[in-house]
CSV table of C-alpha atoms in Angstrom, one decimal:
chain,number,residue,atom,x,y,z
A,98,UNK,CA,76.2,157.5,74.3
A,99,UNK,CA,77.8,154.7,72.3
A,100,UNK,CA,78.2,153.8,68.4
A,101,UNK,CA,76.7,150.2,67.6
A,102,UNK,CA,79.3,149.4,65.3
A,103,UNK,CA,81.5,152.2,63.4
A,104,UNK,CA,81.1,153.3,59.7
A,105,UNK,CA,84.0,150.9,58.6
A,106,UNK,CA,82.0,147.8,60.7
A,107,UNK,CA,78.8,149.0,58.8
A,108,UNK,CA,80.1,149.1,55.5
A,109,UNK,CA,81.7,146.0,56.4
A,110,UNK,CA,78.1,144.1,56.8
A,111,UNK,CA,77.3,145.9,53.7
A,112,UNK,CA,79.8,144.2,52.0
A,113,UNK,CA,78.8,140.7,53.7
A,114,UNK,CA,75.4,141.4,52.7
A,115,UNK,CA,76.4,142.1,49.1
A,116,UNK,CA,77.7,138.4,49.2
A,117,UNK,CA,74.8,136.8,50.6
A,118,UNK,CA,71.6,138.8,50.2
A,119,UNK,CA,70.1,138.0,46.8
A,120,UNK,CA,66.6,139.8,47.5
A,121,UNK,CA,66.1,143.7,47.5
A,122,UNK,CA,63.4,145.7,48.2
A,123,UNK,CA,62.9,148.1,45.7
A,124,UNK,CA,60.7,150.8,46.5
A,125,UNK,CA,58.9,152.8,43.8
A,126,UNK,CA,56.1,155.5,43.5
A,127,UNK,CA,52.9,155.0,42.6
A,128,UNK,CA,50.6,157.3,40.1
A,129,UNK,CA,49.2,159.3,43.2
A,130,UNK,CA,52.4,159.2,44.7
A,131,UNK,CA,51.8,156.7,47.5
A,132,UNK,CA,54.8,154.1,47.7
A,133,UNK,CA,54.8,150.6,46.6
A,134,UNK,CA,58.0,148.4,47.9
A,135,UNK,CA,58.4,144.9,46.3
A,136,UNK,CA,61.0,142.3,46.9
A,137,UNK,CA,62.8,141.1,43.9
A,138,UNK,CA,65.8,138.5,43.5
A,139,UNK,CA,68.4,140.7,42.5
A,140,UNK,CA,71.8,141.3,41.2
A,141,UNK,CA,74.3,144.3,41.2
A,142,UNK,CA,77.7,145.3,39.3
A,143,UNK,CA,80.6,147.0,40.1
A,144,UNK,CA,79.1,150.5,40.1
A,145,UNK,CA,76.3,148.8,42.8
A,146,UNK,CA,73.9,149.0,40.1
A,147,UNK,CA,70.9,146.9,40.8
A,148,UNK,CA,69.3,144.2,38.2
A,149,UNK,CA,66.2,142.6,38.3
A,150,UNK,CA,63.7,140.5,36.1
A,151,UNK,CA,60.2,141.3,36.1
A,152,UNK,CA,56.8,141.4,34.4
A,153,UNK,CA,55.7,144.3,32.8
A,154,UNK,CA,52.7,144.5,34.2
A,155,UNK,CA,53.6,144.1,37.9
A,156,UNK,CA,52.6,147.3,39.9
A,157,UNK,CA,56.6,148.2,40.5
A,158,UNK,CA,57.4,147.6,36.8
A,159,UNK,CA,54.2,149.7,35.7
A,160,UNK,CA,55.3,152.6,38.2
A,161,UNK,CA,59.1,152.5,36.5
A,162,UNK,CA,57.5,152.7,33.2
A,163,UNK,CA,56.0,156.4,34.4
A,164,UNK,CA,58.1,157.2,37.1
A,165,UNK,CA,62.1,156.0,37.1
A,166,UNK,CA,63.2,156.9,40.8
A,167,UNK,CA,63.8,153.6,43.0
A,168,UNK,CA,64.6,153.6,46.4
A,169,UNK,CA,66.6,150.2,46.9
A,170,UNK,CA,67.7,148.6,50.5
A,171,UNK,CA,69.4,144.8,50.8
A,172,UNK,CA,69.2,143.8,54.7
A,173,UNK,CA,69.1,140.6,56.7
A,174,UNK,CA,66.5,141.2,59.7
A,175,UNK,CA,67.2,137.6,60.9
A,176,UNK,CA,70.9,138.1,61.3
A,177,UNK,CA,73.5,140.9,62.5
A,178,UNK,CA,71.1,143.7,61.2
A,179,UNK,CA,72.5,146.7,59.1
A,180,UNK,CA,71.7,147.2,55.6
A,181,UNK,CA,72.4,149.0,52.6
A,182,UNK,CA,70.7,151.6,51.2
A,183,UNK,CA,70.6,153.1,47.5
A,184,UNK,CA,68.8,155.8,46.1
A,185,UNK,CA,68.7,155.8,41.8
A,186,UNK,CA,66.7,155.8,38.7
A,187,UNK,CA,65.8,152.5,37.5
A,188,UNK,CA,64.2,151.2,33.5
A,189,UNK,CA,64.0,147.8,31.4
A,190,UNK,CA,66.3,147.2,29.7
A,191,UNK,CA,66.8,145.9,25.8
A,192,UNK,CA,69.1,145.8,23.0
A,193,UNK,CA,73.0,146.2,23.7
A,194,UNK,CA,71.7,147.3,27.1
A,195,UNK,CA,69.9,143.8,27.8
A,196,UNK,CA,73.3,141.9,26.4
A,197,UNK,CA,75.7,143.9,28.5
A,198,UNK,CA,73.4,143.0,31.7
A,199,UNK,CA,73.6,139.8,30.9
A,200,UNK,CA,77.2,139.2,31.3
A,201,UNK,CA,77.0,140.6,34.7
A,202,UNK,CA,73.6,138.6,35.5
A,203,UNK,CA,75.1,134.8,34.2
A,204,UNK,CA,78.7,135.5,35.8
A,205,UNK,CA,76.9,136.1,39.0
A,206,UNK,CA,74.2,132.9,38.3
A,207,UNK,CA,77.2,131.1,37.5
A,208,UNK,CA,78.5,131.1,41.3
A,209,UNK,CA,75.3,130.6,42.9
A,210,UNK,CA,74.9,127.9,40.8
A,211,UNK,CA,72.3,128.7,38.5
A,212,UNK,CA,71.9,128.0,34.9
A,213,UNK,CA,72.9,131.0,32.5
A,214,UNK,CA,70.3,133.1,30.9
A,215,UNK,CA,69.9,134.3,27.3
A,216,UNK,CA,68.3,137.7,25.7
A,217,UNK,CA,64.9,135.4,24.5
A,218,UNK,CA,64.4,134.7,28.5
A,219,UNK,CA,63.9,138.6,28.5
A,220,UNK,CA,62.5,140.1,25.3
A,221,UNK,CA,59.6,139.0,22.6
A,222,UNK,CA,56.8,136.8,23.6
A,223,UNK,CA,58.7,136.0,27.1
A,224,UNK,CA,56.5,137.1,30.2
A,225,UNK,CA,59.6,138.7,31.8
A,226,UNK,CA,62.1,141.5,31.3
A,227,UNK,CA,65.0,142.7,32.8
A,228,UNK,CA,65.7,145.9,34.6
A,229,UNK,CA,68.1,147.7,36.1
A,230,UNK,CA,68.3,150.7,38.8
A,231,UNK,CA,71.6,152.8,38.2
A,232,UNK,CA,72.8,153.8,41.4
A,233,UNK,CA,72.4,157.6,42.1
A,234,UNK,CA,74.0,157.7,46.0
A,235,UNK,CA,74.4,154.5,48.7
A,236,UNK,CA,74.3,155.0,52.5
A,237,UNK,CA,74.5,152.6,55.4
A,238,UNK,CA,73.5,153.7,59.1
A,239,UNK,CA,75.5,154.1,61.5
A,240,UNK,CA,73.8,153.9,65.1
A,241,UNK,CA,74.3,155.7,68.8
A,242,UNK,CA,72.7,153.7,71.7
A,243,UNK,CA,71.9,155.6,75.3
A,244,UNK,CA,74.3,153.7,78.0
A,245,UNK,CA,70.8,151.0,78.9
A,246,UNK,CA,71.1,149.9,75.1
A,247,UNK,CA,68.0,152.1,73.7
A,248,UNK,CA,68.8,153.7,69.8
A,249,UNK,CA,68.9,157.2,70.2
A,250,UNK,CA,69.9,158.2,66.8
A,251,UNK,CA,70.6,157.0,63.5
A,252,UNK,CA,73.2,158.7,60.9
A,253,UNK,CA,72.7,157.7,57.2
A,254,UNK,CA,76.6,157.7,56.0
A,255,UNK,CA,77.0,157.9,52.2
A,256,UNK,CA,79.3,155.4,51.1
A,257,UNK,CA,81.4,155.1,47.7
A,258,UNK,CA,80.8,151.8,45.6
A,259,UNK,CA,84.7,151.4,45.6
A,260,UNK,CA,83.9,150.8,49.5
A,261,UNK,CA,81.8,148.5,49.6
A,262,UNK,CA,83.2,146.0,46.7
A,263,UNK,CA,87.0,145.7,47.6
């Protein structure tokens, strides 16, 4: 058996993908427990925590409301592969919490080149609001392939957030 790719070339494309990728899939649960995944154009600090505007009465936003654990994964399926996986607690944010998200949100709008955005865009009578998932533990997956190429097993390897954004 062979490794596709090592933990330091996984966390590697999990770095690329942090630089590229700007939809997650955020995976919540549903009130009889079923899942619900939703893809959501997203951001993510220094401590890989996740941010994300939404309406409140989207299913995923809803389930937050009751239920806090998120389940969070930022792949490219067209590309390379690999991915990056984070396991946390996610809730809307407002107050000092909104404003502190925000400097993270318009520095990162401000290199993809989008315009800024303010605390009205995300509180009061506006039809969005702003979430974040705080990260809890992040894996990527490290692969063995038989000799003819088939997957034979997967390892999920935690990784540390210091990792990933160097």
């Amino acid at each position: 058996m062979q490794q596709d790719g090592s933990y330091q070339q996984r966390v590697a494309r999990a770095r690329q993908l942090l630089g590229t990728v700007r939809h997650a899939a955020i995976a919540t649960v549903n009130a009889n427990g079923s899942p619900h995944n939703s893809p959501v154009f997203s951001t993510w600090d220094a401590d890989l925590n996740f941010y994300w505007a939404s309406g409140p009465a989207t299913q995923h936003s809803q389930n937050i409301a009751r239920d806090p654990r998120v389940f969070v994964v930022l792949f490219d399926s067209m590309q390379q592969g690999g991915g990056l996986y984070m396991q946390g607690r996610a809730a809307e944010l407002g107050g000092t919490g909104l404003e502190g998200a925000l400097k993270i949100i318009n520095a990162n709008r401000q290199k993809w080149g989008r315009q800024p955005v303010t605390p009205s865009d995300y509180s009061g009578d506006s039809p969005q609001r702003l979430y974040k998932a705080t990260r809890q533990a992040t894996w990527v997956n490290v692969t063995e392939r038989s000799a003819s190429g088939g997957i034979v097993r997967e390892h999920r390897r935690e990784v540390a957030p210091h990792d990933l954004l160097q």
